[in-house]
Every structure is written in C-alpha cells, then in structure tokens.
mmCIF file of N, CA, C and O in Angstrom:
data_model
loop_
_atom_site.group_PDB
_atom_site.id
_atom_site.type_symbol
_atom_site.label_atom_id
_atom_site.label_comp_id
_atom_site.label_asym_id
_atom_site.label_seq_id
_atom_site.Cartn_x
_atom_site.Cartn_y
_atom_site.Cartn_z
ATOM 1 N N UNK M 1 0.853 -1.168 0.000
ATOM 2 C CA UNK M 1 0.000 0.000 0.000
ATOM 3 C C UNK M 1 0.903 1.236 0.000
ATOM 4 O O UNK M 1 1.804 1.294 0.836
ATOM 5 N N UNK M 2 0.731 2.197 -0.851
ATOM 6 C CA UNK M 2 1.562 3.123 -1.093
ATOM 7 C C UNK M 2 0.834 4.623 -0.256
ATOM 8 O O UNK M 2 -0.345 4.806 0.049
ATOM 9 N N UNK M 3 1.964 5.490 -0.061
ATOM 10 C CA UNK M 3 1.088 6.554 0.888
ATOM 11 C C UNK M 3 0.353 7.029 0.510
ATOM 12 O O UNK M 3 -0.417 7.370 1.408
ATOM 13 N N UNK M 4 -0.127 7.482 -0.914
ATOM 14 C CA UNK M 4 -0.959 8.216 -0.998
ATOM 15 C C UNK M 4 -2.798 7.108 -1.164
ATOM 16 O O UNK M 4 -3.946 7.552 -1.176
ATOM 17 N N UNK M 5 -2.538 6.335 -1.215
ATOM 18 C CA UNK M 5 -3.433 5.156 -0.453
ATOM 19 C C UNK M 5 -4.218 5.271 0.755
ATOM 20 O O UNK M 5 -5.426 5.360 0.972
ATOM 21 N N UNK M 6 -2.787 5.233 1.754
ATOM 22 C CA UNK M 6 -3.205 5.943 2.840
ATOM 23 C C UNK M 6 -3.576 6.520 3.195
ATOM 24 O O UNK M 6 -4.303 6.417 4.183
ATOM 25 N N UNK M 7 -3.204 7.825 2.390
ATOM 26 C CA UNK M 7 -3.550 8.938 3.104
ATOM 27 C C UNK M 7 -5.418 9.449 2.486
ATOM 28 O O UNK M 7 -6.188 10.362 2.786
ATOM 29 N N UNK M 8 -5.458 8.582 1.780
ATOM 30 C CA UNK M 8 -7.014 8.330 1.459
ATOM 31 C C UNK M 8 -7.792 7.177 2.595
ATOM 32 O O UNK M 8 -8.718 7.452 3.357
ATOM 33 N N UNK M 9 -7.493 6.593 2.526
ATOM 34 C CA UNK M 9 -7.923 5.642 3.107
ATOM 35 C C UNK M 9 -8.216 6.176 4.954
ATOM 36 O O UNK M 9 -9.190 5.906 5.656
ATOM 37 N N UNK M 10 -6.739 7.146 5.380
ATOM 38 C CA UNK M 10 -7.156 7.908 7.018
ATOM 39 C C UNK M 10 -8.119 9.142 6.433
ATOM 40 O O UNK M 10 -8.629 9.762 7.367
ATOM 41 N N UNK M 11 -8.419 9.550 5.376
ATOM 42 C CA UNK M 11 -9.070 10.893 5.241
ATOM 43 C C UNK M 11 -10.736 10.078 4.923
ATOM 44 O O UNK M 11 -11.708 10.833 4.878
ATOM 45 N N UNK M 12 -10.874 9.135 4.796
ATOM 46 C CA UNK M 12 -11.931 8.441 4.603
ATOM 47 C C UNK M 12 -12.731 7.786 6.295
ATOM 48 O O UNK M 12 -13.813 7.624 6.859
ATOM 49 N N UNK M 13 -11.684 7.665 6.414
ATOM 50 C CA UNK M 13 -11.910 7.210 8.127
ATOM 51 C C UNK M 13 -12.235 8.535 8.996
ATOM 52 O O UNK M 13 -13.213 8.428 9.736
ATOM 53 N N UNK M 14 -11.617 9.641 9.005
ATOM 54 C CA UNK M 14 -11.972 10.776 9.654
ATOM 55 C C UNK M 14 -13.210 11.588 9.036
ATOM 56 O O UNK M 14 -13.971 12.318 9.671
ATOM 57 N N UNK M 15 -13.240 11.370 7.980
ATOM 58 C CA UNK M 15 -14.487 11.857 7.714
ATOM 59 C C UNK M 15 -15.718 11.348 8.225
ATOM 60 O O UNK M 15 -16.750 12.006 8.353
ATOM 61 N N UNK M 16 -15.524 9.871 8.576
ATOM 62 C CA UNK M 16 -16.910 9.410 8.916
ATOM 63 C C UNK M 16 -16.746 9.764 10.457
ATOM 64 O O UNK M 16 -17.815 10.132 10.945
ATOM 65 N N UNK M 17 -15.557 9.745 11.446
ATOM 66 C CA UNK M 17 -15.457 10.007 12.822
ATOM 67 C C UNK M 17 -15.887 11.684 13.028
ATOM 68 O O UNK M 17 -15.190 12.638 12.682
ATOM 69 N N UNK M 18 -17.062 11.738 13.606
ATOM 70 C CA UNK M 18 -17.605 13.141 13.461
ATOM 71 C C UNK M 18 -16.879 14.221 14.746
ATOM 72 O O UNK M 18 -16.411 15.359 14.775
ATOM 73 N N UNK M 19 -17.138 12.985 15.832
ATOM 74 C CA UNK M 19 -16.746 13.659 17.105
ATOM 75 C C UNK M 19 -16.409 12.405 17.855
ATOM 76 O O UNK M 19 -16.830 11.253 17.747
ATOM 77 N N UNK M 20 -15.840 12.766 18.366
ATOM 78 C CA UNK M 20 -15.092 11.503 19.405
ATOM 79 C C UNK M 20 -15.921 11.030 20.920
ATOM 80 O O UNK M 20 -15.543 11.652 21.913
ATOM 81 N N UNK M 21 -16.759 10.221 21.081
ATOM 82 C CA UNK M 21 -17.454 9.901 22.448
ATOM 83 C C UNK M 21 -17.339 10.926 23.843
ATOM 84 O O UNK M 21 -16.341 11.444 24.344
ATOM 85 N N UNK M 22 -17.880 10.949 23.995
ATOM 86 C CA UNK M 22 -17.288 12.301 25.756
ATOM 87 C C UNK M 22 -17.225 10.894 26.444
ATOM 88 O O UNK M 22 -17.838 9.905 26.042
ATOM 89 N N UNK M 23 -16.297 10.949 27.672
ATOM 90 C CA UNK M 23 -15.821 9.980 28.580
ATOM 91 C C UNK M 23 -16.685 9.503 29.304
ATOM 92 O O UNK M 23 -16.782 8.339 29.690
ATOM 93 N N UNK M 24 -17.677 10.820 29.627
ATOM 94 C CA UNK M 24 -19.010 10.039 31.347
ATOM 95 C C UNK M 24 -19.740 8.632 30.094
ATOM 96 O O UNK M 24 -19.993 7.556 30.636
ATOM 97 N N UNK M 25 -19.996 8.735 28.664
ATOM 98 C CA UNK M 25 -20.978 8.243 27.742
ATOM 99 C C UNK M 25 -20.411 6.765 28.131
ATOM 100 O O UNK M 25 -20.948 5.724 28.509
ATOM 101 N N UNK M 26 -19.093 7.157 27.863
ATOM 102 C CA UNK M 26 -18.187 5.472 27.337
ATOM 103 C C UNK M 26 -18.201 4.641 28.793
ATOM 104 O O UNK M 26 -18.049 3.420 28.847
ATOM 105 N N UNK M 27 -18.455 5.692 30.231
ATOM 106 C CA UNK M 27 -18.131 4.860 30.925
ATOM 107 C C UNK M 27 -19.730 4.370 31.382
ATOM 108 O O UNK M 27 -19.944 3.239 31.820
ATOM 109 N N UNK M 28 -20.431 5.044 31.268
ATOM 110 C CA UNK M 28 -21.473 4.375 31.538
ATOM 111 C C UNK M 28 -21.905 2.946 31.244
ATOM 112 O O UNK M 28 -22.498 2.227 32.048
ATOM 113 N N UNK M 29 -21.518 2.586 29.919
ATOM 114 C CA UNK M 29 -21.711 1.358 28.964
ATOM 115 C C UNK M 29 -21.157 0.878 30.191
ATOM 116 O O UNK M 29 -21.812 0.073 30.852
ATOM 117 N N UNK M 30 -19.978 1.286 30.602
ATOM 118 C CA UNK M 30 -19.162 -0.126 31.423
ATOM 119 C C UNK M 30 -19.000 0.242 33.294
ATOM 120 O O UNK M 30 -18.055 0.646 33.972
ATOM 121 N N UNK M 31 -20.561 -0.172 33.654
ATOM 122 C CA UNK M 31 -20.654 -0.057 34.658
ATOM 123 C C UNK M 31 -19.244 -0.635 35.842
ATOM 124 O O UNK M 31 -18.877 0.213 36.655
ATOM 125 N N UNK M 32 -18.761 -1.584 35.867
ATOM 126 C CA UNK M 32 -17.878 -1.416 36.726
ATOM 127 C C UNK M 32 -16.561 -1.280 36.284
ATOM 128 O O UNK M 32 -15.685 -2.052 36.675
ATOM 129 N N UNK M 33 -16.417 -0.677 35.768
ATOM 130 C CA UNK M 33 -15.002 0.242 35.042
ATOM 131 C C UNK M 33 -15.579 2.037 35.829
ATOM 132 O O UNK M 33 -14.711 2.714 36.379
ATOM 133 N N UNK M 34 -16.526 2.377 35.782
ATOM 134 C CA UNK M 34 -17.471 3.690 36.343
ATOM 135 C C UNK M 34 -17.538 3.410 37.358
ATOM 136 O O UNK M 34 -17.528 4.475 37.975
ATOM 137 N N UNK M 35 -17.642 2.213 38.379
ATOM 138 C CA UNK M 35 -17.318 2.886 40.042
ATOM 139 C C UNK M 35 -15.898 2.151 40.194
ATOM 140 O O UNK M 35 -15.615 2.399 41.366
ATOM 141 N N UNK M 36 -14.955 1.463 39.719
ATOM 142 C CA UNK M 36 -13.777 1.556 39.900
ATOM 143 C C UNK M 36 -13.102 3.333 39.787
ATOM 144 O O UNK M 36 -12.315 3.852 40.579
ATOM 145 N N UNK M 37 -13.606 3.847 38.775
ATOM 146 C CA UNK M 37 -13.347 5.418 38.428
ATOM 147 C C UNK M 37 -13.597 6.168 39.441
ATOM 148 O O UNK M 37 -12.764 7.015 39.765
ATOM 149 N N UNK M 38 -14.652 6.037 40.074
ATOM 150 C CA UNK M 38 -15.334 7.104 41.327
ATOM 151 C C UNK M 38 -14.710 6.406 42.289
ATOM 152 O O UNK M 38 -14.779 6.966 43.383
ATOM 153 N N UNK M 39 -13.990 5.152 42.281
ATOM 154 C CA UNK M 39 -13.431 4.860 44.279
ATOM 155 C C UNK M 39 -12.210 5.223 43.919
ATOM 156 O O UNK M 39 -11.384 5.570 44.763
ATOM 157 N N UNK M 40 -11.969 5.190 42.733
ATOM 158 C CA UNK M 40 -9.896 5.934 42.413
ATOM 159 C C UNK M 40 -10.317 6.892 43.231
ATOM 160 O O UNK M 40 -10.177 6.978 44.451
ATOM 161 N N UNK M 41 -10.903 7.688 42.397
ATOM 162 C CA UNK M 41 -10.896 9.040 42.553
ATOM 163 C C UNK M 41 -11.576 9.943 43.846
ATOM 164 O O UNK M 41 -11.459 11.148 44.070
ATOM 165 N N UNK M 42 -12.189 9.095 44.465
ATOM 166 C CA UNK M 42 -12.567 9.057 45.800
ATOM 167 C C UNK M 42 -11.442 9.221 46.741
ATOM 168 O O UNK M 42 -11.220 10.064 47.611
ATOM 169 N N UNK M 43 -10.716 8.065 46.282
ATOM 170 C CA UNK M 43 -9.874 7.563 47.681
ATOM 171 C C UNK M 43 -8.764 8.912 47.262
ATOM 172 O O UNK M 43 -8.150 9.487 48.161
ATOM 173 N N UNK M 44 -8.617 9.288 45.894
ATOM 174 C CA UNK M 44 -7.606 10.362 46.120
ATOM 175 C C UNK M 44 -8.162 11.393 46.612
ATOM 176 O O UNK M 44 -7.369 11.982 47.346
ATOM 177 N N UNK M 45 -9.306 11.962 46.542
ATOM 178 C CA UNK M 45 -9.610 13.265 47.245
ATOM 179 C C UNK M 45 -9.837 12.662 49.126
ATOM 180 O O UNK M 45 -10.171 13.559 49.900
ATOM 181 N N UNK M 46 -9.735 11.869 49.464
ATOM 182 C CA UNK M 46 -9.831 11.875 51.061
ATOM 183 C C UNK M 46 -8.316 11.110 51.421
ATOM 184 O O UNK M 46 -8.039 10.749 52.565
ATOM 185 N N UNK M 47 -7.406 10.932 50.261
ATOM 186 C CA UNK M 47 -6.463 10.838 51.224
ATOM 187 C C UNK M 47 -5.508 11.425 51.983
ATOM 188 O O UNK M 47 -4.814 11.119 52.952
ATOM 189 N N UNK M 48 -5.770 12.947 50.817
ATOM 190 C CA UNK M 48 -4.394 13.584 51.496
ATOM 191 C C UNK M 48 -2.996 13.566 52.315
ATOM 192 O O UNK M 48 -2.518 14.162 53.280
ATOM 193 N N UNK M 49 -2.611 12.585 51.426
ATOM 194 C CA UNK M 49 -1.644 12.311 51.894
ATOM 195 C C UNK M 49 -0.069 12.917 51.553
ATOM 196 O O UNK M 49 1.048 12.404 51.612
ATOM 197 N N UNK M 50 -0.571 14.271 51.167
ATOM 198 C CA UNK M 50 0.508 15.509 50.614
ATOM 199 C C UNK M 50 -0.053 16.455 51.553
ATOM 200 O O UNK M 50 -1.170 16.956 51.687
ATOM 201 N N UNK M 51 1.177 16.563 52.234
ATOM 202 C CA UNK M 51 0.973 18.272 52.530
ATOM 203 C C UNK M 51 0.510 19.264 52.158
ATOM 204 O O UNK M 51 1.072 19.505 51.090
ATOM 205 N N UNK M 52 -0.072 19.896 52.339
ATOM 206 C CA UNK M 52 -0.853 21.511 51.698
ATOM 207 C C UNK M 52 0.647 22.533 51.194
ATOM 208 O O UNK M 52 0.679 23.321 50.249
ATOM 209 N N UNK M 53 1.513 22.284 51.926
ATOM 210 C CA UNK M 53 2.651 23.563 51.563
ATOM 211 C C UNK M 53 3.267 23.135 49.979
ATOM 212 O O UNK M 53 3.317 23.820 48.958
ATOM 213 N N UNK M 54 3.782 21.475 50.272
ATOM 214 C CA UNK M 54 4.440 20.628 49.055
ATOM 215 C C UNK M 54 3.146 21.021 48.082
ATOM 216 O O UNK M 54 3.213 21.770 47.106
ATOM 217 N N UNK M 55 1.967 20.354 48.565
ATOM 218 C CA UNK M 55 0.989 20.941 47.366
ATOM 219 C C UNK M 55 0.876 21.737 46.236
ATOM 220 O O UNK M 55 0.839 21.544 45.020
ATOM 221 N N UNK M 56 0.808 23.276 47.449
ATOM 222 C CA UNK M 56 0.875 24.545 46.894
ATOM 223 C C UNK M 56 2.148 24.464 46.087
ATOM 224 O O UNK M 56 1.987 24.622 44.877
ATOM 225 N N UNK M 57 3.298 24.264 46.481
ATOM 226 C CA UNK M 57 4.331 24.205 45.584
ATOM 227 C C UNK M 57 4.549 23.806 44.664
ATOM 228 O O UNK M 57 5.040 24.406 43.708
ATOM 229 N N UNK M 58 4.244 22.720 44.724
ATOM 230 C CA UNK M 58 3.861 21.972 42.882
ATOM 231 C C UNK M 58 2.755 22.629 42.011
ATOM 232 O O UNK M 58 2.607 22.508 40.794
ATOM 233 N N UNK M 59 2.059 23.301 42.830
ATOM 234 C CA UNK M 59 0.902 23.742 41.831
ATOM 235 C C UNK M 59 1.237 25.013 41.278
ATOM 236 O O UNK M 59 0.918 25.282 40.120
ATOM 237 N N UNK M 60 2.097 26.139 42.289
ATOM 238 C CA UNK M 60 2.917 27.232 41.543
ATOM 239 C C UNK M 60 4.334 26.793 40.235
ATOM 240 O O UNK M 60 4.622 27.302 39.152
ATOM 241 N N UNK M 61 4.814 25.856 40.869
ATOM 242 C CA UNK M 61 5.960 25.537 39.818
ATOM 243 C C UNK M 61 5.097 24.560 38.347
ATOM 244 O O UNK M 61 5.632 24.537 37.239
ATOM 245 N N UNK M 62 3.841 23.885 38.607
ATOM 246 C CA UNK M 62 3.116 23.932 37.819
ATOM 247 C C UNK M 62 2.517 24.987 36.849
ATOM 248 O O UNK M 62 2.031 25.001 35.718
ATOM 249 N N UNK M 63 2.747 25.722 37.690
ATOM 250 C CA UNK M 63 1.582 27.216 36.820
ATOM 251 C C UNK M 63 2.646 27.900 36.024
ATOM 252 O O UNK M 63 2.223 28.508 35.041
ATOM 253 N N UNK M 64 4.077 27.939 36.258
ATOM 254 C CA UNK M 64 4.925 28.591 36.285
ATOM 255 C C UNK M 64 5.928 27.989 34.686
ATOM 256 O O UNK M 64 6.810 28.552 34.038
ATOM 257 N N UNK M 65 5.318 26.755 34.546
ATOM 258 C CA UNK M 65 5.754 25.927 33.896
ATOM 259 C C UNK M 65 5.263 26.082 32.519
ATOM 260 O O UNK M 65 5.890 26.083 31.459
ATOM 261 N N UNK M 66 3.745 26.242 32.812
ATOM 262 C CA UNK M 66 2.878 26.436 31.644
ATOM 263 C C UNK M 66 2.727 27.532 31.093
ATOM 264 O O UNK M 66 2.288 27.683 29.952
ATOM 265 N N UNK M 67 3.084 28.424 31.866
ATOM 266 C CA UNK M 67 2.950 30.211 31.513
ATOM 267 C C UNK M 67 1.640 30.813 32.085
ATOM 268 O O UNK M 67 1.269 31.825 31.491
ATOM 269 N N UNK M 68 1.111 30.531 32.786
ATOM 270 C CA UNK M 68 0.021 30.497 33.612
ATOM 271 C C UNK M 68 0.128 31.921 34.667
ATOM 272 O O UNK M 68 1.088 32.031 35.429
ATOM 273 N N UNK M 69 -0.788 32.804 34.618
ATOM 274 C CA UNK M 69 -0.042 33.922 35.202
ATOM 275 C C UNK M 69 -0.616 34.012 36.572
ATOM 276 O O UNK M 69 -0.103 34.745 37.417
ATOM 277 N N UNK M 70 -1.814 33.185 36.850
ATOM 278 C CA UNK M 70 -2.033 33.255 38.495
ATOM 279 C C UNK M 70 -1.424 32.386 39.206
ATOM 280 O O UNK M 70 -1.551 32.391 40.430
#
C-alpha cells in the first residue's frame, strides 16, 4: 500500500469520525469500570496524603511551567 493510499484511506476514516465519544458516555456502557473510576478518585480526594505547603508548591511551579499567570 503506497502513501498516498493511505492517506485516502485515514481521510476516509476521519471523515466518517464526526466527534469523538465524551468519557461520562463510554463509561457508563461499562458499569464497573465507572465505580472503579469514582473509588480511584474518591480515595484520592480523602487521602491527602501531601501536605498543603508541598501541594501549593507543585501547583505554583506547575503554573509557572505552563505560563500560567495566576
């Protein structure tokens, strides 16, 4: 298959892909993949197991990183 084959063949494929699924859609289908997701993400918001100062610090040298001006 030669590229310009290809490059028909991906412009044929994207044309029919209109928009790409939103994430809550896909996980719904797969109910326990969707509360594995919510106890991740659970257990990270109550574990705190970072300091608030280290926190803050990563989140300025984060901001700082990106060009982020607050």
């Amino acid at each position: 298959m030669n590229l310009l084959s290809k490059l028909r063949m991906y412009r044929r494929i994207f044309a029919r892909a209109t928009s790409t699924p939103g994430f809550v859609p896909l996980l719904r289908r797969r109910t326990p993949l969707m509360l594995a997701v919510g106890a991740y993400e659970t257990a990270l918001l109550v574990s705190g197991s970072v300091e608030l100062r280290v926190k803050t610090l990563a989140q300025l040298k984060t901001a700082s990183l990106v060009g982020c001006p607050f």
